[in-house]
Coordinates of C-alpha atoms in Angstrom, one line a residue:
M9 CA 39.5 30.1 32.8
G10 CA 36.6 31.5 30.7
K11 CA 34.8 29.7 28.0
P12 CA 35.3 25.9 27.8
R13 CA 37.0 24.7 24.6
M14 CA 34.4 22.1 24.0
I15 CA 30.7 21.4 24.9
I16 CA 29.5 17.9 24.5
L17 CA 25.8 16.8 24.6
I18 CA 25.1 13.1 25.2
R19 CA 21.8 11.5 25.1
H20 CA 21.1 8.9 27.8
A21 CA 21.6 5.2 27.2
Q22 CA 18.9 2.7 26.4
S23 CA 16.1 2.7 29.0
E24 CA 13.4 0.3 29.8
G25 CA 10.9 2.8 28.3
N26 CA 12.8 2.6 25.0
K27 CA 12.5 -1.1 25.0
N28 CA 8.9 -1.3 26.2
R29 CA 6.8 1.8 25.9
E30 CA 4.0 0.3 28.0
I31 CA 6.1 0.7 31.1
H32 CA 5.2 4.3 31.1
Q33 CA 1.6 3.3 32.0
T34 CA 2.6 2.2 35.4
V35 CA 6.1 3.8 36.1
P36 CA 6.5 7.6 36.2
D37 CA 8.8 8.8 33.5
H38 CA 11.5 10.2 35.9
R39 CA 11.9 6.7 37.5
V40 CA 12.5 4.7 34.4
K41 CA 15.9 3.0 34.7
L42 CA 18.5 1.7 32.2
T43 CA 18.5 -1.7 30.7
A44 CA 21.5 -4.0 30.9
E45 CA 22.3 -3.0 27.3
G46 CA 22.0 0.7 28.4
W47 CA 24.7 0.2 31.1
K48 CA 27.1 -1.1 28.5
Q49 CA 26.3 1.8 26.2
A50 CA 27.1 4.2 29.1
E51 CA 30.4 2.6 29.9
A52 CA 31.4 2.6 26.2
A53 CA 30.5 6.3 26.1
G54 CA 32.9 6.9 29.0
L55 CA 35.8 5.3 27.1
K56 CA 35.0 7.4 24.1
L57 CA 34.9 10.6 26.1
R58 CA 38.3 9.6 27.6
S59 CA 39.7 9.4 24.1
L60 CA 38.6 12.9 23.3
L61 CA 40.0 14.7 26.3
R62 CA 43.4 16.1 27.0
P63 CA 45.3 15.0 30.2
D64 CA 45.0 18.6 31.5
D65 CA 41.3 19.0 30.8
T66 CA 38.8 19.7 33.6
L67 CA 35.2 18.5 33.5
H68 CA 31.8 19.9 34.5
F69 CA 28.8 17.6 34.1
F70 CA 25.2 18.9 33.9
T71 CA 22.7 16.1 33.9
S72 CA 18.9 15.8 33.9
P73 CA 17.6 14.6 37.3
Y74 CA 15.7 11.6 35.6
R75 CA 17.0 8.2 36.7
R76 CA 18.1 7.1 33.3
T77 CA 20.2 10.2 32.8
R78 CA 21.8 9.9 36.2
E79 CA 22.6 6.3 35.6
T80 CA 24.1 7.1 32.3
T81 CA 26.3 9.8 33.9
E82 CA 27.3 7.2 36.5
G83 CA 28.3 4.7 33.8
I84 CA 30.3 7.3 31.9
L85 CA 32.2 8.4 35.1
N86 CA 33.0 4.8 36.0
A87 CA 34.7 4.2 32.6
L88 CA 36.2 7.6 32.6
T89 CA 37.9 7.3 36.0
S90 CA 38.7 3.6 35.8
S91 CA 42.3 2.4 36.0
N92 CA 41.5 -0.2 33.3
P93 CA 43.3 -0.5 30.9
A94 CA 45.5 2.3 32.3
P95 CA 45.4 4.7 35.2
S96 CA 43.0 7.6 34.4
P97 CA 44.2 11.2 34.5
F98 CA 40.8 12.2 35.7
P99 CA 40.2 11.4 39.3
R100 CA 36.6 11.2 40.4
H101 CA 36.9 13.9 43.1
A102 CA 38.1 16.4 40.5
I103 CA 35.0 16.1 38.3
K104 CA 32.0 18.3 39.3
V105 CA 28.5 17.0 38.6
Y106 CA 25.4 19.2 38.7
E107 CA 21.8 18.1 38.4
E108 CA 19.9 20.6 36.2
P109 CA 16.0 20.2 36.2
R110 CA 15.8 22.4 33.2
L111 CA 17.5 19.6 31.1
R112 CA 14.7 17.1 32.0
E113 CA 12.7 15.4 29.3
Q114 CA 9.6 16.9 27.7
D115 CA 6.8 16.3 30.1
F116 CA 4.3 13.7 28.7
G117 CA 2.0 13.7 31.7
N118 CA 2.1 11.9 35.0
F119 CA 1.3 8.5 33.4
Q120 CA 1.1 7.8 29.7
P121 CA -2.2 6.2 28.5
G122 CA -2.6 2.9 26.7
S123 CA -0.9 2.1 23.5
Q124 CA -4.0 2.8 21.4
E125 CA -4.4 6.2 22.9
M126 CA -0.7 7.0 22.6
T127 CA -0.8 6.0 18.9
R128 CA -3.7 8.3 18.4
M129 CA -1.9 11.1 20.2
W130 CA 1.4 10.7 18.2
S131 CA -0.6 10.7 15.0
E132 CA -2.5 13.8 16.1
R133 CA 0.8 15.5 17.0
A134 CA 2.3 14.7 13.6
E135 CA -0.7 16.2 11.8
Y136 CA -1.0 19.2 14.2
G137 CA -0.5 22.5 12.2
E138 CA -0.2 20.7 8.8
S139 CA -1.1 22.8 5.8
N140 CA -0.3 22.9 2.1
L141 CA 1.8 26.0 2.5
T142 CA 4.2 25.1 5.3
L143 CA 5.9 22.0 6.6
I144 CA 4.4 20.0 9.4
Q145 CA 5.1 21.8 12.7
G146 CA 3.3 19.4 15.1
H147 CA 6.2 18.2 17.2
F148 CA 7.1 21.7 18.3
F149 CA 3.8 23.3 19.0
Y150 CA 1.6 20.3 20.0
R151 CA 1.1 20.2 23.8
I152 CA 0.7 16.8 25.3
P153 CA -2.4 16.5 27.4
N154 CA -1.4 17.2 31.0
G155 CA 2.1 17.7 29.7
E156 CA 4.3 20.0 27.6
S157 CA 5.0 20.9 24.0
A158 CA 8.5 21.3 22.6
A159 CA 7.9 25.0 22.7
D160 CA 7.5 24.8 26.5
A161 CA 10.7 22.8 26.7
Y162 CA 12.4 25.5 24.6
D163 CA 11.5 28.1 27.1
R164 CA 13.2 26.4 30.0
V165 CA 16.2 25.4 27.9
S166 CA 16.5 29.1 26.9
G167 CA 16.8 29.9 30.6
F168 CA 19.4 27.3 31.1
N169 CA 21.5 28.5 28.2
D170 CA 21.5 32.0 29.7
T171 CA 22.7 30.6 33.0
L172 CA 25.4 28.5 31.3
W173 CA 26.6 31.4 29.3
R174 CA 27.0 33.5 32.4
S175 CA 28.9 30.7 34.1
F176 CA 31.6 30.9 31.4
G177 CA 32.8 34.0 33.0
N178 CA 33.9 32.2 36.1
D179 CA 37.6 31.6 36.4
D180 CA 37.1 28.1 37.8
F181 CA 34.8 26.9 35.0
A182 CA 36.0 23.7 33.4
S183 CA 37.6 23.3 30.0
V184 CA 35.1 20.7 28.9
C185 CA 31.3 20.9 29.6
V186 CA 29.3 17.7 29.3
L187 CA 25.5 17.8 29.2
V188 CA 23.8 14.4 29.7
T189 CA 20.2 14.9 28.7
H190 CA 17.4 13.5 26.4
G191 CA 17.0 13.3 22.6
L192 CA 14.4 16.1 22.2
M193 CA 16.2 18.3 24.7
T194 CA 19.4 17.9 22.7
R195 CA 17.7 19.2 19.6
V196 CA 16.0 22.0 21.5
F197 CA 19.3 23.1 23.0
L198 CA 20.9 23.3 19.5
M199 CA 17.8 25.1 18.2
K200 CA 18.3 27.8 20.9
W201 CA 22.0 28.0 20.6
Y202 CA 22.3 28.2 16.8
H203 CA 18.9 29.9 16.2
F204 CA 17.4 27.1 14.1
S205 CA 14.0 27.7 12.6
V206 CA 11.0 25.8 13.6
E207 CA 10.9 24.1 10.1
Y208 CA 14.5 22.9 10.5
F209 CA 13.8 21.6 14.0
E210 CA 10.9 19.6 12.7
D211 CA 13.1 18.1 10.0
L212 CA 15.8 17.0 12.5
R213 CA 15.9 13.3 13.4
N214 CA 16.5 12.1 16.9
V215 CA 20.0 11.3 18.1
D216 CA 21.0 7.8 19.1
H217 CA 21.6 6.6 22.6
C218 CA 24.9 7.8 24.0
E219 CA 25.6 9.7 20.7
F220 CA 28.0 12.6 21.1
V221 CA 27.0 16.0 19.7
V222 CA 30.3 18.0 19.9
M223 CA 30.6 21.8 19.8
K224 CA 34.2 23.1 19.6
K225 CA 35.3 26.7 20.2
S226 CA 36.9 28.4 17.3
K227 CA 40.2 30.1 18.0
E228 CA 39.5 32.9 15.4
N229 CA 36.1 34.2 16.6
Q230 CA 35.6 32.3 19.9
K231 CA 32.3 30.8 18.5
Y232 CA 31.3 27.2 18.9
I233 CA 31.3 25.2 15.7
L234 CA 29.1 22.1 15.5
Q235 CA 31.2 19.1 14.6
N236 CA 28.3 16.8 13.8
E237 CA 26.3 16.6 10.6
L238 CA 22.8 16.4 11.9
R239 CA 20.5 13.9 10.3
T240 CA 17.3 15.1 8.8
W241 CA 14.2 13.4 7.6
S242 CA 14.3 15.1 4.2
A243 CA 17.8 13.6 3.5
F244 CA 16.6 10.3 4.8
R245 CA 13.7 10.2 2.3
K246 CA 16.0 11.3 -0.5
E247 CA 18.4 8.5 0.3
K248 CA 15.6 6.0 0.3
A249 CA 14.5 7.2 -3.1
E250 CA 18.0 6.9 -4.6
V251 CA 18.5 3.3 -3.4
R252 CA 15.3 2.1 -5.0
E253 CA 15.8 -0.5 -7.7
P254 CA 15.5 1.0 -11.2
E255 CA 12.6 -0.1 -13.2
S256 CA 13.2 -2.8 -15.8
P257 CA 13.5 -1.3 -19.3
I258 CA 11.6 -4.3 -20.7
P259 CA 8.0 -4.3 -19.6
V260 CA 7.0 -7.6 -18.1
R261 CA 3.6 -8.9 -19.2
K262 CA 1.3 -10.0 -16.4
K263 CA -0.2 -13.4 -16.5
W264 CA -3.4 -14.1 -14.8
A265 CA -6.1 -16.8 -15.4
G266 CA -4.1 -18.2 -18.3
Y267 CA -4.0 -15.0 -20.4
Q268 CA -0.7 -13.4 -21.4
D269 CA -2.0 -9.9 -20.8
G270 CA -4.1 -10.7 -17.8
N271 CA -7.8 -11.1 -17.8
D272 CA -8.4 -9.3 -21.0
V273 CA -12.2 -9.3 -21.1
E274 CA -12.4 -7.3 -24.3
S275 CA -10.3 -9.8 -26.2
R276 CA -12.4 -12.6 -25.0
R277 CA -15.5 -10.8 -26.2
R278 CA -13.9 -10.5 -29.6
Q279 CA -13.5 -14.3 -29.8
A280 CA -15.8 -16.2 -32.2
R281 CA -19.2 -16.9 -30.8
R282 CA -21.4 -19.9 -31.5
K283 CA -23.4 -19.3 -34.6
N284 CA -27.0 -20.0 -35.2
T285 CA -27.9 -22.6 -37.7
A286 CA -29.2 -19.9 -40.1
D287 CA -25.9 -18.0 -39.9
M288 CA -23.9 -21.2 -40.5
F289 CA -25.8 -21.8 -43.8
A290 CA -25.8 -18.1 -44.8
D291 CA -22.5 -18.3 -46.7
D292 CA -23.5 -21.5 -48.5
I293 CA -26.8 -20.0 -49.5
S294 CA -25.1 -16.8 -50.8
D295 CA -22.6 -18.8 -52.8
A296 CA -25.2 -21.3 -54.2
P297 CA -26.1 -21.1 -57.9
S298 CA -29.3 -19.3 -58.8
I299 CA -32.5 -21.2 -59.6
E300 CA -32.1 -20.2 -63.3
Q301 CA -28.6 -21.7 -63.3
A302 CA -29.9 -24.9 -61.8
N303 CA -32.7 -25.2 -64.3
V304 CA -35.3 -25.7 -61.6
R305 CA -38.9 -25.7 -62.6
N306 CA -40.9 -22.7 -61.4
D307 CA -43.8 -24.7 -60.1
G308 CA -42.3 -25.2 -56.6
P309 CA -43.1 -23.2 -53.5
T310 CA -41.7 -19.8 -52.7
F311 CA -39.3 -19.3 -49.9
R312 CA -38.2 -15.7 -49.1
G313 CA -38.6 -14.6 -52.7
M314 CA -36.7 -17.7 -54.0
K315 CA -38.3 -20.6 -55.8
M316 CA -37.9 -23.9 -54.0
P317 CA -36.9 -26.9 -56.1
A318 CA -39.8 -29.0 -57.3
F319 CA -40.2 -32.7 -56.3
S320 CA -41.2 -35.7 -58.2
K321 CA -42.1 -39.3 -57.4
E322 CA -40.2 -40.8 -60.3
R323 CA -37.9 -43.3 -58.6
N324 CA -39.1 -46.1 -56.3
G325 CA -42.1 -44.2 -55.1
R326 CA -40.1 -41.7 -53.1
Y327 CA -40.0 -38.0 -53.5
H328 CA -36.8 -36.6 -55.0
S329 CA -35.6 -33.1 -55.8
A330 CA -35.2 -32.1 -59.4
V331 CA -31.9 -30.5 -58.5
T332 CA -29.0 -32.6 -57.3
P333 CA -28.3 -32.4 -53.6
F334 CA -25.0 -30.6 -54.1
D335 CA -26.4 -28.0 -56.5
S336 CA -29.4 -27.1 -54.3
P337 CA -29.5 -23.8 -52.5
L338 CA -30.1 -25.8 -49.3
G339 CA -27.0 -27.9 -49.6
G340 CA -27.3 -31.5 -48.5
L341 CA -30.6 -31.3 -46.8
H342 CA -32.3 -33.5 -49.5
R343 CA -29.9 -36.5 -49.2
Q344 CA -32.5 -38.3 -47.0
P345 CA -35.9 -39.3 -48.3
L346 CA -38.6 -36.8 -47.6
E347 CA -40.8 -39.2 -45.6
E348 CA -38.1 -39.4 -43.0
L349 CA -38.2 -35.6 -42.5
I350 CA -42.0 -35.5 -42.0
I351 CA -42.9 -36.6 -38.5
P352 CA -46.5 -35.4 -37.8
D353 CA -46.8 -36.5 -34.2
E354 CA -43.7 -34.9 -32.7
G355 CA -42.6 -31.4 -31.8
R356 CA -41.0 -28.9 -34.1
D357 CA -37.6 -30.0 -33.0
G358 CA -38.2 -33.5 -34.4
G359 CA -38.0 -35.4 -31.1
G360 CA -39.8 -33.6 -28.2
S361 CA -42.4 -31.1 -27.1
R362 CA -42.3 -27.4 -28.0
S363 CA -40.1 -26.7 -25.0
G364 CA -37.6 -29.3 -25.9
A365 CA -38.5 -31.8 -23.2
P366 CA -38.9 -35.4 -24.4
S367 CA -42.6 -36.3 -24.1
R368 CA -45.0 -38.6 -25.9
S369 CA -48.1 -37.5 -27.7
G370 CA -51.2 -38.6 -25.8
S371 CA -49.4 -39.2 -22.4
D372 CA -51.7 -40.8 -19.9
E373 CA -50.2 -38.8 -17.1
S374 CA -52.6 -36.0 -17.9
D375 CA -56.4 -35.9 -18.0
E376 CA -56.4 -33.6 -21.0
P377 CA -56.9 -35.2 -24.4
P378 CA -53.7 -35.7 -26.4
R379 CA -52.8 -32.6 -28.4
Q380 CA -52.0 -33.0 -32.1
H381 CA -48.6 -31.3 -32.6
A382 CA -48.3 -29.0 -35.5
R383 CA -46.4 -30.2 -38.5
G384 CA -43.0 -28.7 -38.7
S385 CA -42.6 -25.7 -41.0
M386 CA -39.6 -27.4 -42.6
A387 CA -41.7 -30.3 -43.8
M388 CA -44.5 -27.9 -44.8
A389 CA -42.0 -25.9 -46.8
L390 CA -40.6 -28.9 -48.6
C391 CA -44.1 -30.2 -49.4
G392 CA -45.2 -26.8 -50.7
Q393 CA -47.7 -26.3 -47.8
L394 CA -46.1 -23.2 -46.3
G395 CA -48.7 -20.4 -46.4
E396 CA -48.3 -16.7 -46.5
S397 CA -49.5 -16.4 -42.9
H398 CA -46.2 -17.9 -41.7
S399 CA -43.6 -15.3 -40.6
P400 CA -40.7 -15.1 -43.0
H401 CA -38.2 -15.3 -40.1
R402 CA -40.1 -18.3 -38.7
A403 CA -40.1 -19.9 -42.1
R404 CA -36.4 -19.5 -42.6
A405 CA -35.6 -20.7 -39.1
D406 CA -37.8 -23.8 -39.5
A407 CA -36.5 -24.6 -42.9
L408 CA -32.9 -24.5 -41.7
G409 CA -33.5 -26.3 -38.5
D410 CA -32.9 -23.3 -36.1
Q411 CA -33.9 -24.0 -32.5
S412 CA -35.5 -20.7 -31.9
D413 CA -37.7 -19.7 -29.0
V414 CA -40.7 -18.7 -31.2
D415 CA -43.9 -20.6 -30.1
D416 CA -45.8 -22.8 -32.5
E417 CA -48.8 -21.0 -33.9
A418 CA -50.9 -24.1 -33.2
S419 CA -50.3 -23.9 -29.5

């Protein structure tokens, strides 16, 4: 009869190894059987094949000798020759079945190692031969330890293809040739038949269980035309990129820790900080009228090049400034009597020791004699007793009540 009009490649149905990879650690690969779902897939494949055939077609099956492929072939034949739902034009005795060892799965070794080692091996295979100039070619050239590479499987498939091609010259060869094999062997067969490049082979995705890959003979040139559109990883990645949700045209501000734009540390640094007492009075001092404008007598003490207001004891025996409290460069510091500001036995902060801790002068908890605390510089400045030995910065801080860390000179 010559060349068959159609060549069909079918991957085996779901096996126990597809459902649980760890089974390969204890069961040899060639003895892995189908699952219950796999048997259903095989019978459905038989009905599909029946719909593709003509009543006058003859069939030759070539199957891998592995158990899962033989069981898949059995399930296909059961549905193909069944009288349900109608009598089949393909009796079982008229169908020839050949076991072909060269169609077996790629050899992964006698027993596959544990899952951790297999994960490392698959990762190593994926990265094998990777470079910046070419595509990854690990699946084809990487040889499994104690097993095969896809290139090794290609060599034996090449021999099978030559044998198959020579068989086409036999007069009794069937009109339809069915190859029941494995996923990788299906791709390797097509690579040999259609002269695929290694790069294209690497880009091909695996076929599904019991998926039909159909090659039909052209009447014009007698060549076999592939009817399937093979799935590739590059197209898969492109489709995933296209279905991604478009970015929102309006940027959404992130909120974190109560800030609209997140934890904006820089904006927090720009916030107003606590001012020192001297800085708080700086604006008032700069805006205060000059001593000449206030008609202050020039016989008062000097503070940072500025004459301090003179004091008199004209009313009720208390010291009073010659300048009204609101006209003074020091603002409202002179609203209280001067005697209330002069506390000779307390610290410079007006209520504690030099370190700020509350303590009494002459405490009997210590054997040391009580120490006379120095008079505050503020009171000394107001009484005209601030000497030139005092630091100008210290003088201003004491006069304005700044709680600085400068030690008393008397200590």
